[in-house]
Tab-separated table of N, CA and C in Angstrom:
chain	number	residue	atom	x	y	z
E	1060	MET	N	-107.578	225.552	-13.167
E	1060	MET	CA	-107.677	225.951	-11.778
E	1060	MET	C	-106.307	225.807	-11.120
E	1061	THR	N	-105.918	226.797	-10.400
E	1061	THR	CA	-104.628	226.814	-9.728
E	1061	THR	C	-104.618	225.774	-8.615
E	1062	GLU	N	-103.606	224.922	-8.642
E	1062	GLU	CA	-103.454	223.892	-7.630
E	1062	GLU	C	-102.647	224.463	-6.464
E	1063	VAL	N	-103.091	224.194	-5.239
E	1063	VAL	CA	-102.366	224.620	-4.041
E	1063	VAL	C	-101.897	223.359	-3.329
E	1064	LEU	N	-100.572	223.260	-3.172
E	1064	LEU	CA	-99.966	222.108	-2.516
E	1064	LEU	C	-99.418	222.522	-1.160
E	1065	GLY	N	-99.290	221.568	-0.254
E	1065	GLY	CA	-98.871	221.847	1.101
E	1065	GLY	C	-97.371	221.802	1.319
E	1066	PRO	N	-96.981	221.956	2.574
E	1066	PRO	CA	-95.566	222.087	2.924
E	1066	PRO	C	-94.738	220.837	2.688
E	1067	GLU	N	-95.375	219.703	2.527
E	1067	GLU	CA	-94.634	218.469	2.292
E	1067	GLU	C	-94.151	218.331	0.847
E	1068	THR	N	-94.533	219.255	0.003
E	1068	THR	CA	-94.205	219.187	-1.415
E	1068	THR	C	-92.712	219.411	-1.644
E	1069	GLY	N	-92.103	218.500	-2.344
E	1069	GLY	CA	-90.705	218.653	-2.739
E	1069	GLY	C	-90.636	219.432	-4.041
E	1070	ILE	N	-90.018	220.592	-4.004
E	1070	ILE	CA	-90.016	221.477	-5.167
E	1070	ILE	C	-89.275	220.852	-6.344
E	1071	ALA	N	-88.153	220.191	-6.086
E	1071	ALA	CA	-87.382	219.589	-7.179
E	1071	ALA	C	-88.187	218.503	-7.876
E	1072	ALA	N	-88.855	217.652	-7.104
E	1072	ALA	CA	-89.670	216.590	-7.694
E	1072	ALA	C	-90.851	217.171	-8.471
E	1073	LEU	N	-91.458	218.215	-7.943
E	1073	LEU	CA	-92.575	218.865	-8.630
E	1073	LEU	C	-92.132	219.437	-9.965
E	1074	VAL	N	-91.041	220.175	-9.968
E	1074	VAL	CA	-90.543	220.781	-11.209
E	1074	VAL	C	-90.176	219.699	-12.213
E	1075	ARG	N	-89.522	218.656	-11.758
E	1075	ARG	CA	-89.143	217.550	-12.648
E	1075	ARG	C	-90.389	216.924	-13.283
E	1076	ARG	N	-91.408	216.668	-12.476
E	1076	ARG	CA	-92.649	216.070	-12.992
E	1076	ARG	C	-93.307	216.968	-14.033
E	1077	LEU	N	-93.351	218.264	-13.759
E	1077	LEU	CA	-93.975	219.193	-14.706
E	1077	LEU	C	-93.185	219.267	-16.005
E	1078	ARG	N	-91.859	219.275	-15.902
E	1078	ARG	CA	-91.028	219.320	-17.110
E	1078	ARG	C	-91.156	218.041	-17.927
E	1079	GLU	N	-91.287	216.908	-17.252
E	1079	GLU	CA	-91.481	215.643	-17.964
E	1079	GLU	C	-92.773	215.664	-18.768
E	1080	GLY	N	-93.740	216.451	-18.308
E	1080	GLY	CA	-94.993	216.602	-19.034
E	1080	GLY	C	-94.893	217.565	-20.204
E	1081	GLY	N	-93.703	218.129	-20.438
E	1081	GLY	CA	-93.478	218.989	-21.594
E	1081	GLY	C	-93.612	220.475	-21.332
E	1082	ALA	N	-93.818	220.875	-20.092
E	1082	ALA	CA	-94.014	222.295	-19.789
E	1082	ALA	C	-92.686	223.001	-19.544
E	1083	VAL	N	-92.656	224.268	-19.921
E	1083	VAL	CA	-91.595	225.162	-19.475
E	1083	VAL	C	-92.015	225.612	-18.077
E	1084	VAL	N	-91.158	225.381	-17.096
E	1084	VAL	CA	-91.512	225.654	-15.702
E	1084	VAL	C	-90.669	226.807	-15.181
E	1085	ARG	N	-91.322	227.751	-14.532
E	1085	ARG	CA	-90.639	228.849	-13.863
E	1085	ARG	C	-91.098	228.880	-12.418
E	1086	VAL	N	-90.136	228.862	-11.504
E	1086	VAL	CA	-90.428	228.932	-10.080
E	1086	VAL	C	-90.300	230.386	-9.647
E	1087	VAL	N	-91.347	230.881	-9.008
E	1087	VAL	CA	-91.377	232.251	-8.496
E	1087	VAL	C	-91.408	232.178	-6.974
E	1088	PRO	N	-90.340	232.617	-6.309
E	1088	PRO	CA	-90.375	232.625	-4.844
E	1088	PRO	C	-91.315	233.720	-4.335
E	1089	ALA	N	-92.107	233.378	-3.344
E	1089	ALA	CA	-93.009	234.373	-2.760
E	1089	ALA	C	-92.207	235.421	-2.004
E	1090	GLY	N	-92.715	236.614	-1.997
E	1090	GLY	CA	-92.107	237.683	-1.219
E	1090	GLY	C	-92.766	237.788	0.137
E	1091	VAL	N	-92.274	238.717	0.940
E	1091	VAL	CA	-92.824	238.907	2.280
E	1091	VAL	C	-94.043	239.819	2.289
E	1092	ASP	N	-94.267	240.532	1.180
E	1092	ASP	CA	-95.409	241.425	1.070
E	1092	ASP	C	-95.786	241.563	-0.410
E	1093	LYS	N	-96.755	242.406	-0.685
E	1093	LYS	CA	-97.234	242.585	-2.050
E	1093	LYS	C	-96.121	243.070	-2.969
E	1094	ASP	N	-95.436	244.128	-2.578
E	1094	ASP	CA	-94.411	244.714	-3.448
E	1094	ASP	C	-93.316	243.709	-3.791
E	1095	GLU	N	-92.817	243.020	-2.788
E	1095	GLU	CA	-91.750	242.058	-3.045
E	1095	GLU	C	-92.254	240.879	-3.879
E	1096	SER	N	-93.471	240.431	-3.647
E	1096	SER	CA	-94.029	239.332	-4.435
E	1096	SER	C	-94.174	239.731	-5.898
E	1097	LEU	N	-94.698	240.921	-6.145
E	1097	LEU	CA	-94.855	241.376	-7.524
E	1097	LEU	C	-93.496	241.545	-8.204
E	1098	GLU	N	-92.523	242.037	-7.466
E	1098	GLU	CA	-91.165	242.170	-7.996
E	1098	GLU	C	-90.600	240.806	-8.380
E	1099	ARG	N	-90.818	239.822	-7.545
E	1099	ARG	CA	-90.279	238.487	-7.815
E	1099	ARG	C	-90.939	237.834	-9.016
E	1100	PHE	N	-92.221	238.076	-9.232
E	1100	PHE	CA	-92.853	237.582	-10.452
E	1100	PHE	C	-92.175	238.190	-11.670
E	1101	GLY	N	-91.953	239.490	-11.617
E	1101	GLY	CA	-91.314	240.177	-12.738
E	1101	GLY	C	-89.924	239.647	-13.024
E	1102	GLN	N	-89.165	239.383	-11.980
E	1102	GLN	CA	-87.806	238.870	-12.160
E	1102	GLN	C	-87.814	237.440	-12.688
E	1103	ALA	N	-88.583	236.566	-12.052
E	1103	ALA	CA	-88.565	235.150	-12.403
E	1103	ALA	C	-89.111	234.883	-13.807
E	1104	LEU	N	-90.093	235.673	-14.203
E	1104	LEU	CA	-90.711	235.468	-15.511
E	1104	LEU	C	-90.181	236.439	-16.560
E	1105	ARG	N	-89.214	237.246	-16.152
E	1105	ARG	CA	-88.550	238.190	-17.060
E	1105	ARG	C	-89.569	239.073	-17.789
E	1106	PHE	N	-90.429	239.694	-16.978
E	1106	PHE	CA	-91.427	240.591	-17.542
E	1106	PHE	C	-90.733	241.791	-18.183
E	1107	PRO	N	-91.408	242.430	-19.133
E	1107	PRO	CA	-90.809	243.583	-19.821
E	1107	PRO	C	-90.657	244.798	-18.906
E	1108	ASP	N	-89.907	245.757	-19.373
E	1108	ASP	CA	-89.649	246.977	-18.600
E	1108	ASP	C	-90.929	247.729	-18.234
E	1109	TRP	N	-91.973	247.582	-19.036
E	1109	TRP	CA	-93.202	248.317	-18.766
E	1109	TRP	C	-94.050	247.691	-17.654
E	1110	TYR	N	-93.604	246.559	-17.113
E	1110	TYR	CA	-94.329	245.910	-16.020
E	1110	TYR	C	-94.497	246.893	-14.867
E	1111	GLY	N	-95.738	247.121	-14.465
E	1111	GLY	CA	-96.047	248.170	-13.503
E	1111	GLY	C	-96.054	247.768	-12.044
E	1112	HIS	N	-95.726	246.525	-11.719
E	1112	HIS	CA	-95.674	246.074	-10.332
E	1112	HIS	C	-96.982	246.326	-9.586
E	1113	ASN	N	-98.084	246.016	-10.260
E	1113	ASN	CA	-99.393	246.055	-9.620
E	1113	ASN	C	-100.182	244.848	-10.123
E	1114	TYR	N	-101.345	244.609	-9.548
E	1114	TYR	CA	-102.096	243.405	-9.893
E	1114	TYR	C	-102.521	243.368	-11.362
E	1115	ASP	N	-102.966	244.489	-11.894
E	1115	ASP	CA	-103.376	244.520	-13.306
E	1115	ASP	C	-102.200	244.198	-14.214
E	1116	ALA	N	-101.039	244.765	-13.908
E	1116	ALA	CA	-99.848	244.507	-14.712
E	1116	ALA	C	-99.406	243.052	-14.577
E	1117	LEU	N	-99.524	242.473	-13.384
E	1117	LEU	CA	-99.186	241.060	-13.209
E	1117	LEU	C	-100.054	240.199	-14.112
E	1118	PHE	N	-101.341	240.444	-14.108
E	1118	PHE	CA	-102.255	239.669	-14.949
E	1118	PHE	C	-101.911	239.843	-16.432
E	1119	ASP	N	-101.734	241.078	-16.862
E	1119	ASP	CA	-101.411	241.342	-18.266
E	1119	ASP	C	-100.101	240.678	-18.680
E	1120	CYS	N	-99.106	240.754	-17.827
E	1120	CYS	CA	-97.805	240.162	-18.159
E	1120	CYS	C	-97.854	238.641	-18.125
E	1121	LEU	N	-98.638	238.045	-17.237
E	1121	LEU	CA	-98.812	236.595	-17.258
E	1121	LEU	C	-99.406	236.145	-18.585
E	1122	LEU	N	-100.413	236.870	-19.050
E	1122	LEU	CA	-101.031	236.526	-20.331
E	1122	LEU	C	-100.046	236.694	-21.485
E	1123	ALA	N	-99.302	237.784	-21.481
E	1123	ALA	CA	-98.321	238.028	-22.543
E	1123	ALA	C	-97.223	236.971	-22.514
E	1124	TRP	N	-96.756	236.616	-21.312
E	1124	TRP	CA	-95.709	235.612	-21.160
E	1124	TRP	C	-96.174	234.268	-21.720
E	1125	ALA	N	-97.396	233.871	-21.373
E	1125	ALA	CA	-97.939	232.607	-21.873
E	1125	ALA	C	-98.178	232.665	-23.369
E	1126	HIS	N	-98.612	233.817	-23.864
E	1126	HIS	CA	-98.894	233.974	-25.290
E	1126	HIS	C	-97.629	233.794	-26.132
E	1127	GLU	N	-96.507	234.274	-25.625
E	1127	GLU	CA	-95.248	234.197	-26.369
E	1127	GLU	C	-94.697	232.782	-26.432
E	1128	ALA	N	-95.116	231.923	-25.530
E	1128	ALA	CA	-94.596	230.560	-25.490
E	1128	ALA	C	-95.317	229.686	-26.511
E	1129	ALA	N	-94.551	228.867	-27.188
E	1129	ALA	CA	-95.129	227.950	-28.168
E	1129	ALA	C	-95.459	226.604	-27.537
E	1130	VAL	N	-95.158	226.466	-26.255
E	1130	VAL	CA	-95.370	225.217	-25.527
E	1130	VAL	C	-96.137	225.519	-24.243
E	1131	PRO	N	-96.583	224.484	-23.551
E	1131	PRO	CA	-97.218	224.715	-22.251
E	1131	PRO	C	-96.233	225.360	-21.273
E	1132	VAL	N	-96.735	226.276	-20.462
E	1132	VAL	CA	-95.920	226.937	-19.442
E	1132	VAL	C	-96.587	226.733	-18.089
E	1133	HIS	N	-95.746	226.635	-17.069
E	1133	HIS	CA	-96.256	226.376	-15.725
E	1133	HIS	C	-95.520	227.262	-14.732
E	1134	VAL	N	-96.272	228.045	-13.995
E	1134	VAL	CA	-95.725	228.899	-12.945
E	1134	VAL	C	-95.888	228.172	-11.615
E	1135	VAL	N	-94.788	228.034	-10.887
E	1135	VAL	CA	-94.830	227.476	-9.539
E	1135	VAL	C	-94.501	228.612	-8.582
E	1136	TRP	N	-95.495	229.034	-7.801
E	1136	TRP	CA	-95.302	230.102	-6.818
E	1136	TRP	C	-94.960	229.417	-5.503
E	1137	ASP	N	-93.729	229.531	-5.086
E	1137	ASP	CA	-93.198	228.724	-3.994
E	1137	ASP	C	-92.997	229.518	-2.702
E	1138	GLY	N	-93.230	228.841	-1.580
E	1138	GLY	CA	-92.943	229.424	-0.275
E	1138	GLY	C	-93.921	230.493	0.155
E	1139	THR	N	-95.194	230.260	-0.076
E	1139	THR	CA	-96.198	231.301	0.161
E	1139	THR	C	-96.727	231.376	1.590
E	1140	ALA	N	-96.416	230.397	2.439
E	1140	ALA	CA	-97.019	230.361	3.780
E	1140	ALA	C	-96.788	231.637	4.587
E	1141	PRO	N	-95.558	232.173	4.646
E	1141	PRO	CA	-95.383	233.416	5.424
E	1141	PRO	C	-96.221	234.577	4.870
E	1142	LEU	N	-96.279	234.690	3.559
E	1142	LEU	CA	-97.092	235.747	2.953
E	1142	LEU	C	-98.567	235.529	3.271
E	1143	ARG	N	-99.039	234.302	3.134
E	1143	ARG	CA	-100.446	233.990	3.411
E	1143	ARG	C	-100.803	234.323	4.855
E	1144	GLU	N	-99.882	234.045	5.773
E	1144	GLU	CA	-100.147	234.310	7.190
E	1144	GLU	C	-100.139	235.808	7.511
E	1145	GLU	N	-99.197	236.541	6.944
E	1145	GLU	CA	-99.051	237.969	7.257
E	1145	GLU	C	-99.934	238.871	6.395
E	1146	HIS	N	-100.157	238.464	5.156
E	1146	HIS	CA	-100.925	239.275	4.193
E	1146	HIS	C	-101.879	238.373	3.407
E	1147	PRO	N	-102.898	237.821	4.086
E	1147	PRO	CA	-103.797	236.889	3.399
E	1147	PRO	C	-104.503	237.506	2.199
E	1148	ASP	N	-104.746	238.798	2.230
E	1148	ASP	CA	-105.396	239.462	1.106
E	1148	ASP	C	-104.510	239.417	-0.138
E	1149	VAL	N	-103.224	239.627	0.021
E	1149	VAL	CA	-102.292	239.574	-1.112
E	1149	VAL	C	-102.248	238.156	-1.659
E	1150	PHE	N	-102.110	237.181	-0.782
E	1150	PHE	CA	-102.086	235.776	-1.188
E	1150	PHE	C	-103.337	235.442	-2.002
E	1151	GLU	N	-104.498	235.788	-1.494
E	1151	GLU	CA	-105.756	235.453	-2.156
E	1151	GLU	C	-105.879	236.128	-3.524
E	1152	VAL	N	-105.468	237.378	-3.625
E	1152	VAL	CA	-105.555	238.080	-4.906
E	1152	VAL	C	-104.626	237.442	-5.932
E	1153	VAL	N	-103.399	237.122	-5.548
E	1153	VAL	CA	-102.456	236.529	-6.498
E	1153	VAL	C	-102.942	235.149	-6.937
E	1154	VAL	N	-103.450	234.344	-6.022
E	1154	VAL	CA	-103.987	233.033	-6.396
E	1154	VAL	C	-105.147	233.204	-7.365
E	1155	ARG	N	-106.010	234.170	-7.105
E	1155	ARG	CA	-107.137	234.415	-8.015
E	1155	ARG	C	-106.648	234.856	-9.384
E	1156	LEU	N	-105.646	235.744	-9.421
E	1156	LEU	CA	-105.095	236.205	-10.696
E	1156	LEU	C	-104.450	235.063	-11.477
E	1157	LEU	N	-103.751	234.187	-10.774
E	1157	LEU	CA	-103.167	233.026	-11.452
E	1157	LEU	C	-104.268	232.165	-12.068
E	1158	GLY	N	-105.335	231.946	-11.317
E	1158	GLY	CA	-106.461	231.173	-11.841
E	1158	GLY	C	-107.138	231.848	-13.007
E	1159	ASP	N	-107.320	233.154	-12.923
E	1159	ASP	CA	-107.930	233.902	-14.032
E	1159	ASP	C	-107.053	233.825	-15.279
E	1160	ALA	N	-105.740	233.907	-15.095
E	1160	ALA	CA	-104.823	233.810	-16.236
E	1160	ALA	C	-104.888	232.419	-16.852
E	1161	GLU	N	-104.994	231.391	-16.013
E	1161	GLU	CA	-105.147	230.026	-16.529
E	1161	GLU	C	-106.423	229.900	-17.363
E	1162	ASP	N	-107.487	230.535	-16.910
E	1162	ASP	CA	-108.754	230.495	-17.640
E	1162	ASP	C	-108.636	231.159	-19.011
E	1163	GLU	N	-107.778	232.164	-19.112
E	1163	GLU	CA	-107.603	232.910	-20.357
E	1163	GLU	C	-106.677	232.225	-21.352
E	1164	LYS	N	-105.692	231.501	-20.850
E	1164	LYS	CA	-104.663	230.906	-21.713
E	1164	LYS	C	-104.631	229.396	-21.534
E	1165	ASP	N	-104.906	228.670	-22.599
E	1165	ASP	CA	-104.939	227.208	-22.544
E	1165	ASP	C	-103.582	226.595	-22.223
E	1166	ASN	N	-102.498	227.281	-22.544
E	1166	ASN	CA	-101.165	226.721	-22.333
E	1166	ASN	C	-100.551	227.113	-20.992
E	1167	LEU	N	-101.298	227.816	-20.138
E	1167	LEU	CA	-100.774	228.292	-18.859
E	1167	LEU	C	-101.396	227.525	-17.712
E	1168	ARG	N	-100.531	227.051	-16.816
E	1168	ARG	CA	-100.963	226.418	-15.576
E	1168	ARG	C	-100.160	227.021	-14.432
E	1169	ALA	N	-100.727	226.941	-13.230
E	1169	ALA	CA	-100.045	227.471	-12.052
E	1169	ALA	C	-100.242	226.541	-10.868
E	1170	THR	N	-99.202	226.481	-10.064
E	1170	THR	CA	-99.255	225.714	-8.821
E	1170	THR	C	-98.689	226.611	-7.725
E	1171	VAL	N	-99.371	226.614	-6.587
E	1171	VAL	CA	-98.918	227.361	-5.418
E	1171	VAL	C	-98.422	226.332	-4.408
E	1172	VAL	N	-97.197	226.516	-3.948
E	1172	VAL	CA	-96.650	225.633	-2.920
E	1172	VAL	C	-96.655	226.409	-1.613
E	1173	ASP	N	-97.584	226.052	-0.742
E	1173	ASP	CA	-97.832	226.794	0.490
E	1173	ASP	C	-97.030	226.177	1.631
E	1174	ARG	N	-95.758	226.579	1.677
E	1174	ARG	CA	-94.878	226.082	2.739
E	1174	ARG	C	-94.097	227.232	3.314
């Protein structure tokens, strides 16, 4: 299940804690809208050229990214508060997709930092 943390969360301490647990950690900065958020996932996680910048492609690429890793992987989606406030539907869909991807891949975890 995707963990959602509040604005008091220190990103450096969070990443350090996750890495100490043995995970490969990638921080994905939230965008201001759907398009920018999907673009940032692709950049931060180095999705392949065929990444379609839509919700289905995000889910597929999250699964492929986790599948390629031989170790636990952890996505930290950071700075989501402005997106959640302006585009709550986008925020909710991405959080759901992260949770669905976690359900599919035992080595994938996600944390949303809502600040």
